[in-house]
C-alpha atoms as a printed R data frame, in Angstrom:
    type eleno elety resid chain resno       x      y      z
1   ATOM     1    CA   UNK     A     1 128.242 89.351 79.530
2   ATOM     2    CA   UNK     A     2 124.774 89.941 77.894
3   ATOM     3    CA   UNK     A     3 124.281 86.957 75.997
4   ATOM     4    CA   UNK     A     4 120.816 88.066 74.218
5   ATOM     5    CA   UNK     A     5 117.813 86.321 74.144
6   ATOM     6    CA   UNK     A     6 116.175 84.192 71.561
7   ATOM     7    CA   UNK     A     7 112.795 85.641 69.889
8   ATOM     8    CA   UNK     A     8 111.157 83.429 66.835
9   ATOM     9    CA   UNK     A     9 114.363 81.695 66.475
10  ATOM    10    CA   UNK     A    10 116.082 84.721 65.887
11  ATOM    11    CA   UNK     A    11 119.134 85.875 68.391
12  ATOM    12    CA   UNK     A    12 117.399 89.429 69.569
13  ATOM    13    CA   UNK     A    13 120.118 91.821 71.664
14  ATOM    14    CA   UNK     A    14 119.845 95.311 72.390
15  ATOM    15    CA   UNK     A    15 118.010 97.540 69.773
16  ATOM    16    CA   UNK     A    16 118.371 94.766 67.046
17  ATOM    17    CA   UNK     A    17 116.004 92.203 66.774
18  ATOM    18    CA   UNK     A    18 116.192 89.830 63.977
19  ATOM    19    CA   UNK     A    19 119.570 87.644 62.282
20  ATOM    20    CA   UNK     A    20 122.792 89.281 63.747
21  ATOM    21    CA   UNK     A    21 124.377 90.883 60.802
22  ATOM    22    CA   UNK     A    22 127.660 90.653 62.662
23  ATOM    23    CA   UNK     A    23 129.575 87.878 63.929
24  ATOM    24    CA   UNK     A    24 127.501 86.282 66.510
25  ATOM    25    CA   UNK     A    25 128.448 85.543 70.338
26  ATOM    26    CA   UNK     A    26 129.241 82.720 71.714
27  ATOM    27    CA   UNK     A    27 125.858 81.697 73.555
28  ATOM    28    CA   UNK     A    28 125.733 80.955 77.294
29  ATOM    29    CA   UNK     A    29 124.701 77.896 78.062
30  ATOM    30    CA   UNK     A    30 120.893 79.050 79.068
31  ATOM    31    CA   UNK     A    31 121.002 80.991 75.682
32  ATOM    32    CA   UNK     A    32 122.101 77.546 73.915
33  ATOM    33    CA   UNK     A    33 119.380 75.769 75.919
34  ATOM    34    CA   UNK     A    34 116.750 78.363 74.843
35  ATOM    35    CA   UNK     A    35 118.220 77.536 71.172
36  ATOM    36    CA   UNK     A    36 117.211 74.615 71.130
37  ATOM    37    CA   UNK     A    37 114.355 74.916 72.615
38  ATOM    38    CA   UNK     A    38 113.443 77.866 69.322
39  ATOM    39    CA   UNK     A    39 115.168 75.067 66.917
40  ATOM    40    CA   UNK     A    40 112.576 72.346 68.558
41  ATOM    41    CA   UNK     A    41 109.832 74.883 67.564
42  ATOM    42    CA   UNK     A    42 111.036 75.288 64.263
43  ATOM    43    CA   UNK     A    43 113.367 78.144 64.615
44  ATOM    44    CA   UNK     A    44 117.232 78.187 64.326
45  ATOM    45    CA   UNK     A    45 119.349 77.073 67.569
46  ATOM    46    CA   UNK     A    46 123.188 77.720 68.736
47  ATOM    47    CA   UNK     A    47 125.147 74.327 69.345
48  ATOM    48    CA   UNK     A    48 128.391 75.389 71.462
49  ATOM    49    CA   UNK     A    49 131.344 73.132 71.285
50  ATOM    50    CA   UNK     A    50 132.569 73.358 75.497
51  ATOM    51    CA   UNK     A    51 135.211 70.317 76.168
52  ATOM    52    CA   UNK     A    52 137.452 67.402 74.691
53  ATOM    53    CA   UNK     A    53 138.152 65.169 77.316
54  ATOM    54    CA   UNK     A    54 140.545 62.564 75.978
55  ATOM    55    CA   UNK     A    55 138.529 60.510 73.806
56  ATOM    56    CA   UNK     A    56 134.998 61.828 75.658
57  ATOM    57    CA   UNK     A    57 133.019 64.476 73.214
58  ATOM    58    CA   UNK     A    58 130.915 66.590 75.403
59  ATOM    59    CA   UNK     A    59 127.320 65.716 73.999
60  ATOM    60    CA   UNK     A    60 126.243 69.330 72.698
61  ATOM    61    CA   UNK     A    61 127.072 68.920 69.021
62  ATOM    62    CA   UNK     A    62 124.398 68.038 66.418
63  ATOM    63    CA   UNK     A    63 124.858 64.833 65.288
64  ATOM    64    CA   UNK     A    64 123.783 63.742 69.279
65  ATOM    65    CA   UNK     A    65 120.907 66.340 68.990
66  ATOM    66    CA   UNK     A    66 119.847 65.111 65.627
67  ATOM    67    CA   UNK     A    67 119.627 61.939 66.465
68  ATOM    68    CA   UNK     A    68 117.904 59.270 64.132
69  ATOM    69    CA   UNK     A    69 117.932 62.389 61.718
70  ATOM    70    CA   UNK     A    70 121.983 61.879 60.686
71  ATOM    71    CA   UNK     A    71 122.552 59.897 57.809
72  ATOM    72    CA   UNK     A    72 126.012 58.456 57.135
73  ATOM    73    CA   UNK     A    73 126.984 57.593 52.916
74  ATOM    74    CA   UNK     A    74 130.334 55.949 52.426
75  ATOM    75    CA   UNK     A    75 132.598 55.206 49.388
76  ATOM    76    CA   UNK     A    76 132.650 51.471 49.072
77  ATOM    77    CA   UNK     A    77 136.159 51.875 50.610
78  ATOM    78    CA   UNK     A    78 135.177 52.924 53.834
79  ATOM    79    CA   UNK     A    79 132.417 51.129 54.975
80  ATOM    80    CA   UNK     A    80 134.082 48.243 57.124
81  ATOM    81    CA   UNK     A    81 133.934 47.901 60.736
82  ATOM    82    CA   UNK     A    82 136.305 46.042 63.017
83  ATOM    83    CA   UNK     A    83 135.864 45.107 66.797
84  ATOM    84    CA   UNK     A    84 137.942 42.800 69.234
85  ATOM    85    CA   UNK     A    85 134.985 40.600 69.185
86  ATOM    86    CA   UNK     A    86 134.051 40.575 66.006
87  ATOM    87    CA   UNK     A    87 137.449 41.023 63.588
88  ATOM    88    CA   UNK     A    88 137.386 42.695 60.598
89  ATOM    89    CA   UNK     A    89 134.305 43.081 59.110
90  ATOM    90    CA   UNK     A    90 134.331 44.485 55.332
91  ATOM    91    CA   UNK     A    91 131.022 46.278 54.012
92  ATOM    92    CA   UNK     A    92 129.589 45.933 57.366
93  ATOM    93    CA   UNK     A    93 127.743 49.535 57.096
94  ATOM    94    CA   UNK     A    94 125.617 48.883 59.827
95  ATOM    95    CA   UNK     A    95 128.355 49.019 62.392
96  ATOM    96    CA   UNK     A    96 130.603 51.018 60.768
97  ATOM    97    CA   UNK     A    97 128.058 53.945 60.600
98  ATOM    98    CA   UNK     A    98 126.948 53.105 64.081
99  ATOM    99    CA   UNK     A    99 130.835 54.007 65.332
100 ATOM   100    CA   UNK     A   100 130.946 56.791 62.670
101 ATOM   101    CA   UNK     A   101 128.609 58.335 64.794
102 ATOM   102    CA   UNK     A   102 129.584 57.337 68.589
103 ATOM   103    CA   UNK     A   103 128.577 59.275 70.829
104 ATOM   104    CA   UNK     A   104 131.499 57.542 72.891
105 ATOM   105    CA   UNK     A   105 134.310 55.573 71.611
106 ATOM   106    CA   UNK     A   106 134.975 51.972 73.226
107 ATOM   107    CA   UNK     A   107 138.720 52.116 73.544
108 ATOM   108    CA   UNK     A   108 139.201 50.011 77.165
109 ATOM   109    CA   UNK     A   109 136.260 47.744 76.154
110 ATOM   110    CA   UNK     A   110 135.592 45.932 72.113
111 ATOM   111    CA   UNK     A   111 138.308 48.304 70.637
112 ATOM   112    CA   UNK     A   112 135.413 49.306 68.188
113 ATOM   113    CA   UNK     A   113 135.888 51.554 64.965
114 ATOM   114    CA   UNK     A   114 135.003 52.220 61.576
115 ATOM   115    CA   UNK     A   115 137.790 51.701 59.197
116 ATOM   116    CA   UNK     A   116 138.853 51.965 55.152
117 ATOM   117    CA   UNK     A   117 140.564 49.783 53.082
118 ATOM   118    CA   UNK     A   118 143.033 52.233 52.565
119 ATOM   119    CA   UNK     A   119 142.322 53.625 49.054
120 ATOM   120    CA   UNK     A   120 143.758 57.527 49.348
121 ATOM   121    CA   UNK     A   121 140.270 58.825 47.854
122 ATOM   122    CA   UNK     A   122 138.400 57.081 50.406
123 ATOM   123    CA   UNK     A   123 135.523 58.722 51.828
124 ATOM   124    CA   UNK     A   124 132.613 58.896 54.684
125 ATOM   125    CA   UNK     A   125 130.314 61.415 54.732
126 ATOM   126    CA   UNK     A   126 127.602 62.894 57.633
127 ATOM   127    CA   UNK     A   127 124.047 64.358 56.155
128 ATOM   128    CA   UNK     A   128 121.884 66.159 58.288
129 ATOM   129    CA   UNK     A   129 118.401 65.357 56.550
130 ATOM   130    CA   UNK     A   130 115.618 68.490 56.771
131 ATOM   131    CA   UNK     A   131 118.439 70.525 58.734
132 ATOM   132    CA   UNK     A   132 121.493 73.039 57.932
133 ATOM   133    CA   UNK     A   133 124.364 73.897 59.507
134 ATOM   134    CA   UNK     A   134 126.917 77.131 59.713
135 ATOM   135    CA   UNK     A   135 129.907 74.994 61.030
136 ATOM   136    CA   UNK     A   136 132.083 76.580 63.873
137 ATOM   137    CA   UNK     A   137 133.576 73.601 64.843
138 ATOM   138    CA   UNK     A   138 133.981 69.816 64.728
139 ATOM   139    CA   UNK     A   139 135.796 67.035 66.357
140 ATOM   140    CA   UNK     A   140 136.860 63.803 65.753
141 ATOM   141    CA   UNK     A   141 137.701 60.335 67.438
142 ATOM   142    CA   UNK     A   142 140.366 58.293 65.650
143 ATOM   143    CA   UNK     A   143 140.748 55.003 65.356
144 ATOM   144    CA   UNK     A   144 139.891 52.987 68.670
145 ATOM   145    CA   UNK     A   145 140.294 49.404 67.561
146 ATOM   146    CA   UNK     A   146 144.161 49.796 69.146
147 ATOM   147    CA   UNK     A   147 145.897 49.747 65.860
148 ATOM   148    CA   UNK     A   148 146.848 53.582 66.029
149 ATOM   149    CA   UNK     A   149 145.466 53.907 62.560
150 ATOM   150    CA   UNK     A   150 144.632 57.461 62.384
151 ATOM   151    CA   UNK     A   151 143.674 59.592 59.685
152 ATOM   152    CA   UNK     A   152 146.808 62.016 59.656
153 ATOM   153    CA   UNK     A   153 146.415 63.993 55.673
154 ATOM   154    CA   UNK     A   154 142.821 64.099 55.070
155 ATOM   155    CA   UNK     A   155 140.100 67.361 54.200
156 ATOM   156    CA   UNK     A   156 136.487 68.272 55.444
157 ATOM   157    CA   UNK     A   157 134.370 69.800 53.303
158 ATOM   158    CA   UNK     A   158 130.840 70.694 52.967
159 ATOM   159    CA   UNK     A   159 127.807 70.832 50.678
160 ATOM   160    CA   UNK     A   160 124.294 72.126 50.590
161 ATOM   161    CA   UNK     A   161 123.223 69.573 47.842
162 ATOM   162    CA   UNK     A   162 125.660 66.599 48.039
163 ATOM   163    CA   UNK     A   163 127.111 67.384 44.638
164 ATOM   164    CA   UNK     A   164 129.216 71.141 44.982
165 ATOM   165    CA   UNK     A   165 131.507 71.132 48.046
166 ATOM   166    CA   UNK     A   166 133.338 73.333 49.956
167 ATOM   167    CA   UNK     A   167 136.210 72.729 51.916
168 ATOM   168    CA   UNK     A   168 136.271 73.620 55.387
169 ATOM   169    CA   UNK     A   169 139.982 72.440 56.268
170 ATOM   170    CA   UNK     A   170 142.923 70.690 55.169
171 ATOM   171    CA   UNK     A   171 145.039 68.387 57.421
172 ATOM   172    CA   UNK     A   172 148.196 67.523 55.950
173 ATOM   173    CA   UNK     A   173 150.444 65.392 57.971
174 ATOM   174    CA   UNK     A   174 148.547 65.968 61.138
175 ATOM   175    CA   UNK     A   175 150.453 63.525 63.544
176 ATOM   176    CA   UNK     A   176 149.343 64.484 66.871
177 ATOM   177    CA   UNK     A   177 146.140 65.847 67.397
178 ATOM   178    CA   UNK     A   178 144.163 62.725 67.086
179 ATOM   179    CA   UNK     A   179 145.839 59.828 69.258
180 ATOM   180    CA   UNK     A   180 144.902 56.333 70.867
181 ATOM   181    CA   UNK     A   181 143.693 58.464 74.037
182 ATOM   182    CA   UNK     A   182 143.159 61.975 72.645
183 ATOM   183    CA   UNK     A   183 140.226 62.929 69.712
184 ATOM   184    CA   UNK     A   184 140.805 66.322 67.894
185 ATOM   185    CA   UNK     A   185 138.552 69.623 67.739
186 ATOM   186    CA   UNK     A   186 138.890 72.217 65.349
187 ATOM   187    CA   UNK     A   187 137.617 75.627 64.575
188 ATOM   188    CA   UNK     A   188 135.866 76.310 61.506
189 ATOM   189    CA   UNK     A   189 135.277 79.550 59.655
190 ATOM   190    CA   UNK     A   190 132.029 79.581 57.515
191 ATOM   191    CA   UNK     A   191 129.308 81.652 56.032
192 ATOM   192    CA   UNK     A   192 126.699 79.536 54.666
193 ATOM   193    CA   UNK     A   193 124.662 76.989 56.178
194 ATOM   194    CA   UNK     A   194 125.363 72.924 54.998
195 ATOM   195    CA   UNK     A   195 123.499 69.910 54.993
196 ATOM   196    CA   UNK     A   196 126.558 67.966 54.281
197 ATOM   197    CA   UNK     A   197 130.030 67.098 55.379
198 ATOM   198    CA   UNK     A   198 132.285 64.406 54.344
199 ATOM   199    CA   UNK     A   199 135.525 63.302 55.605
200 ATOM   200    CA   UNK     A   200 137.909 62.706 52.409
201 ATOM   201    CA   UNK     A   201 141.508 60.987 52.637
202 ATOM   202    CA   UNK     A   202 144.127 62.650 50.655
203 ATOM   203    CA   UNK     A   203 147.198 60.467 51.051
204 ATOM   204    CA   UNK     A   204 149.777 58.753 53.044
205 ATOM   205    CA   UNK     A   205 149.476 56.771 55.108
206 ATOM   206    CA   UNK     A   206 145.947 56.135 53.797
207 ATOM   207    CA   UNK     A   207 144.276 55.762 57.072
208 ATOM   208    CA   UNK     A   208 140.505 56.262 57.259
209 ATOM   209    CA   UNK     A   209 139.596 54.986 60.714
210 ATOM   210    CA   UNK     A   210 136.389 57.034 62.557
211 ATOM   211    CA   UNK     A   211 134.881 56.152 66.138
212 ATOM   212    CA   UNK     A   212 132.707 59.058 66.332
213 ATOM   213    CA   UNK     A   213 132.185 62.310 64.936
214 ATOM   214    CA   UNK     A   214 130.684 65.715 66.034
215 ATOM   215    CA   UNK     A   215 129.837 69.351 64.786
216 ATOM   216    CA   UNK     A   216 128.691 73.116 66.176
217 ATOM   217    CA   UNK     A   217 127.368 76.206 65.354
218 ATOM   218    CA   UNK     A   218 124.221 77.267 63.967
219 ATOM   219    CA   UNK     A   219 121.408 75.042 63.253
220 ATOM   220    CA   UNK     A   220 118.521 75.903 60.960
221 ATOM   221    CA   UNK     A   221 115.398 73.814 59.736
222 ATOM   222    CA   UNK     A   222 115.652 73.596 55.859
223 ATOM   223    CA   UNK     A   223 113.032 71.234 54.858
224 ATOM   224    CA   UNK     A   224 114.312 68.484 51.948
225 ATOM   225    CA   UNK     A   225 117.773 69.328 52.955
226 ATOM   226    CA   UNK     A   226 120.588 66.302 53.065
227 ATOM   227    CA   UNK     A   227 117.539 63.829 51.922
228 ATOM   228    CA   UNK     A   228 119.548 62.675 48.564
229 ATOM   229    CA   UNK     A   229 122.603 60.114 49.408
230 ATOM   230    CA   UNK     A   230 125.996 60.792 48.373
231 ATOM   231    CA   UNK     A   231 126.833 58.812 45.709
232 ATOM   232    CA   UNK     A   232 129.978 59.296 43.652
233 ATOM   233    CA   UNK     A   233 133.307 61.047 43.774
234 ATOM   234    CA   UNK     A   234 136.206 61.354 41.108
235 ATOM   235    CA   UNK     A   235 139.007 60.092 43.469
236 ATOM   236    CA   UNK     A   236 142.293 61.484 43.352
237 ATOM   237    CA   UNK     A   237 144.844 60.306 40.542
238 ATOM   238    CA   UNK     A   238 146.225 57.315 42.130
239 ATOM   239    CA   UNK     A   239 143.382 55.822 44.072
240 ATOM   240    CA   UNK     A   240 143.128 52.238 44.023
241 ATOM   241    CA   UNK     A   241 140.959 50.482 42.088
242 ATOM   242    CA   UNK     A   242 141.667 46.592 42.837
243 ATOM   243    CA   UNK     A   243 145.057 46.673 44.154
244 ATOM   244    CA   UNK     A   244 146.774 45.547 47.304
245 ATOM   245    CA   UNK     A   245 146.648 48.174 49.870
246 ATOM   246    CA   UNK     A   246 147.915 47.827 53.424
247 ATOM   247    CA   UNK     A   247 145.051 49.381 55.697
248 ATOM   248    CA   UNK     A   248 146.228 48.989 58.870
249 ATOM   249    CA   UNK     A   249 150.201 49.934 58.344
250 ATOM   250    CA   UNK     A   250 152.034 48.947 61.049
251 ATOM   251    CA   UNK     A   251 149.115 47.091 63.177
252 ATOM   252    CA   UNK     A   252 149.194 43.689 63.897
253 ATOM   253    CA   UNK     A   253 145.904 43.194 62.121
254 ATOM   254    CA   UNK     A   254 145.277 42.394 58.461
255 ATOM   255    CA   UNK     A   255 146.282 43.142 55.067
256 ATOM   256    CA   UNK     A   256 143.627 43.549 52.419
257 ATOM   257    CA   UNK     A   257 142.441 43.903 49.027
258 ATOM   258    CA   UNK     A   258 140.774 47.438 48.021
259 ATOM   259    CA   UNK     A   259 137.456 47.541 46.637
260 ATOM   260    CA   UNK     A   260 137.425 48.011 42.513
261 ATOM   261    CA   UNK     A   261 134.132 50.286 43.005
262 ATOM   262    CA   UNK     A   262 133.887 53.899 44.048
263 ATOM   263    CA   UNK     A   263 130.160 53.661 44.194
264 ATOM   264    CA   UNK     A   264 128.785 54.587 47.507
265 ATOM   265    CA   UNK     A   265 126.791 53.309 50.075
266 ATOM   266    CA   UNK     A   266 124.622 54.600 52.884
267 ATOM   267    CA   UNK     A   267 123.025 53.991 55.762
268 ATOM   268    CA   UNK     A   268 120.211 55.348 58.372
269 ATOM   269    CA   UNK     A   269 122.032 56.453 61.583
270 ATOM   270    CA   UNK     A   270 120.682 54.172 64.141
271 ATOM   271    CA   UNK     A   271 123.321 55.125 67.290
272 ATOM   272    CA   UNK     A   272 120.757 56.820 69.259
């Protein structure tokens, strides 16, 4: 199959040379190397989702390209971390973005992962600072602390300025595609470019938990872009605001009060 070549950061096949105007191919994995190589150089770069194996991403999305360049905000809810070492560790945004960002999960070893208090409006969310991306798919490691707390009704959605979103897609009462053993990967279907994306929890059971997330498609330099924090949300009728919530349902861990403040926090990715 003739994959193209990349020119200026452009995908050039054929007689066309310049943007695709229809729906691009899947890039080889020279083409995506060559990508990134353009991106590097300022141009625009393919990131190919290949493999899910069990809990193991497969290293060619952007948050492990971007590096130091991710930024993780989180409602006051969500940022907690929890380890076998360690315990439960509320407002511990260090570690919790750390995990939020895994590039591998720890299941056999600490049982590390970030974790909410289990308010339903509860919400992380992933900036990609001076960059853009036109999402083709992501994937997502649950909760790895051993608990089984995984997010099962939750949305992703997407912004180019942190303040209008987009939703990408809806889980409702997904009960099997993220497990203790197995992340999830999903396609996504989108036609402009984003600088944001932000896990949101929707309802029952309430779970928020996150050891490592991942996206693909096609990256473009877009200078200021995900620099502001995200730093409010009007949560859902019925999100708690200083009531009892059971976070880890059904876990032999801890039950815990929810935070009374939707404001949000953030923190510099520092995984890689």
């Amino acid at each position: 199959q003739n994959m193209g070549q990349w020119v200026g950061g452009e995908h050039c096949a054929g007689s066309h040379c310049g943007p695709s105007k229809s729906e691009p191919e899947e890039p080889s994995k020279e083409a995506q190397r060559l990508a990134r190589e353009a991106l590097a150089g300022g141009g625009s770069g393919w990131f190919e989702y290949d493999i899910l194996d069990g809990n193991r991403f497969d290293g060619l999305g952007v948050v492990q390209y971007l590096g130091s360049g991710v930024k993780v905000d989180f409602s006051a809810d969500a940022a907690n971390y929890y380890s076998r070492s360690t315990g439960h560790r509320t407002g511990d945004r260090e570690n919790a973005a750390r995990m939020t960002l895994a590039a591998e999960g720890d299941f056999s070893g600490d049982h590390a992962t970030q974790w909410s208090l289990g308010a339903p409006g509860a919400w992380f969310s992933i900036r990609l600072v001076d960059h853009a991306l036109r999402p083709t798919y992501y994937v997502y490691r649950g909760d790895m602390g051993g608990g089984g707390n995984h997010p099962r009704t939750w949305t992703l959605e997407a912004s180019a300025d942190g303040q209008n979103w987009t939703p990408l897609r809806e889980h409702d009462d997904d009960d099997g595609s993220v497990t203790n053993t197995q992340a999830g990967g999903w396609p996504l279907e989108a036609e402009e470019h984003f600088s944001y994306f932000r896990i949101r929890n929707r309802g029952h059971p309430n779970h928020l938990c996150c050891s490592g997330v991942d996206f693909y498609g096609e990256l473009v330099h877009r200078k200021g872009a995900g620099a502001v924090p995200v730093t409010s949300f009007a949560e859902e009728p019925g999100a708690a605001s200083g009531g009892l919530r059971e976070a880890l349902d059904g876990a032999p861990r801890l039950k815990l009060v929810a935070a009374g403040s939707d404001d949000a926090l953030h923190f510099d990715n520092a995984a890689t």
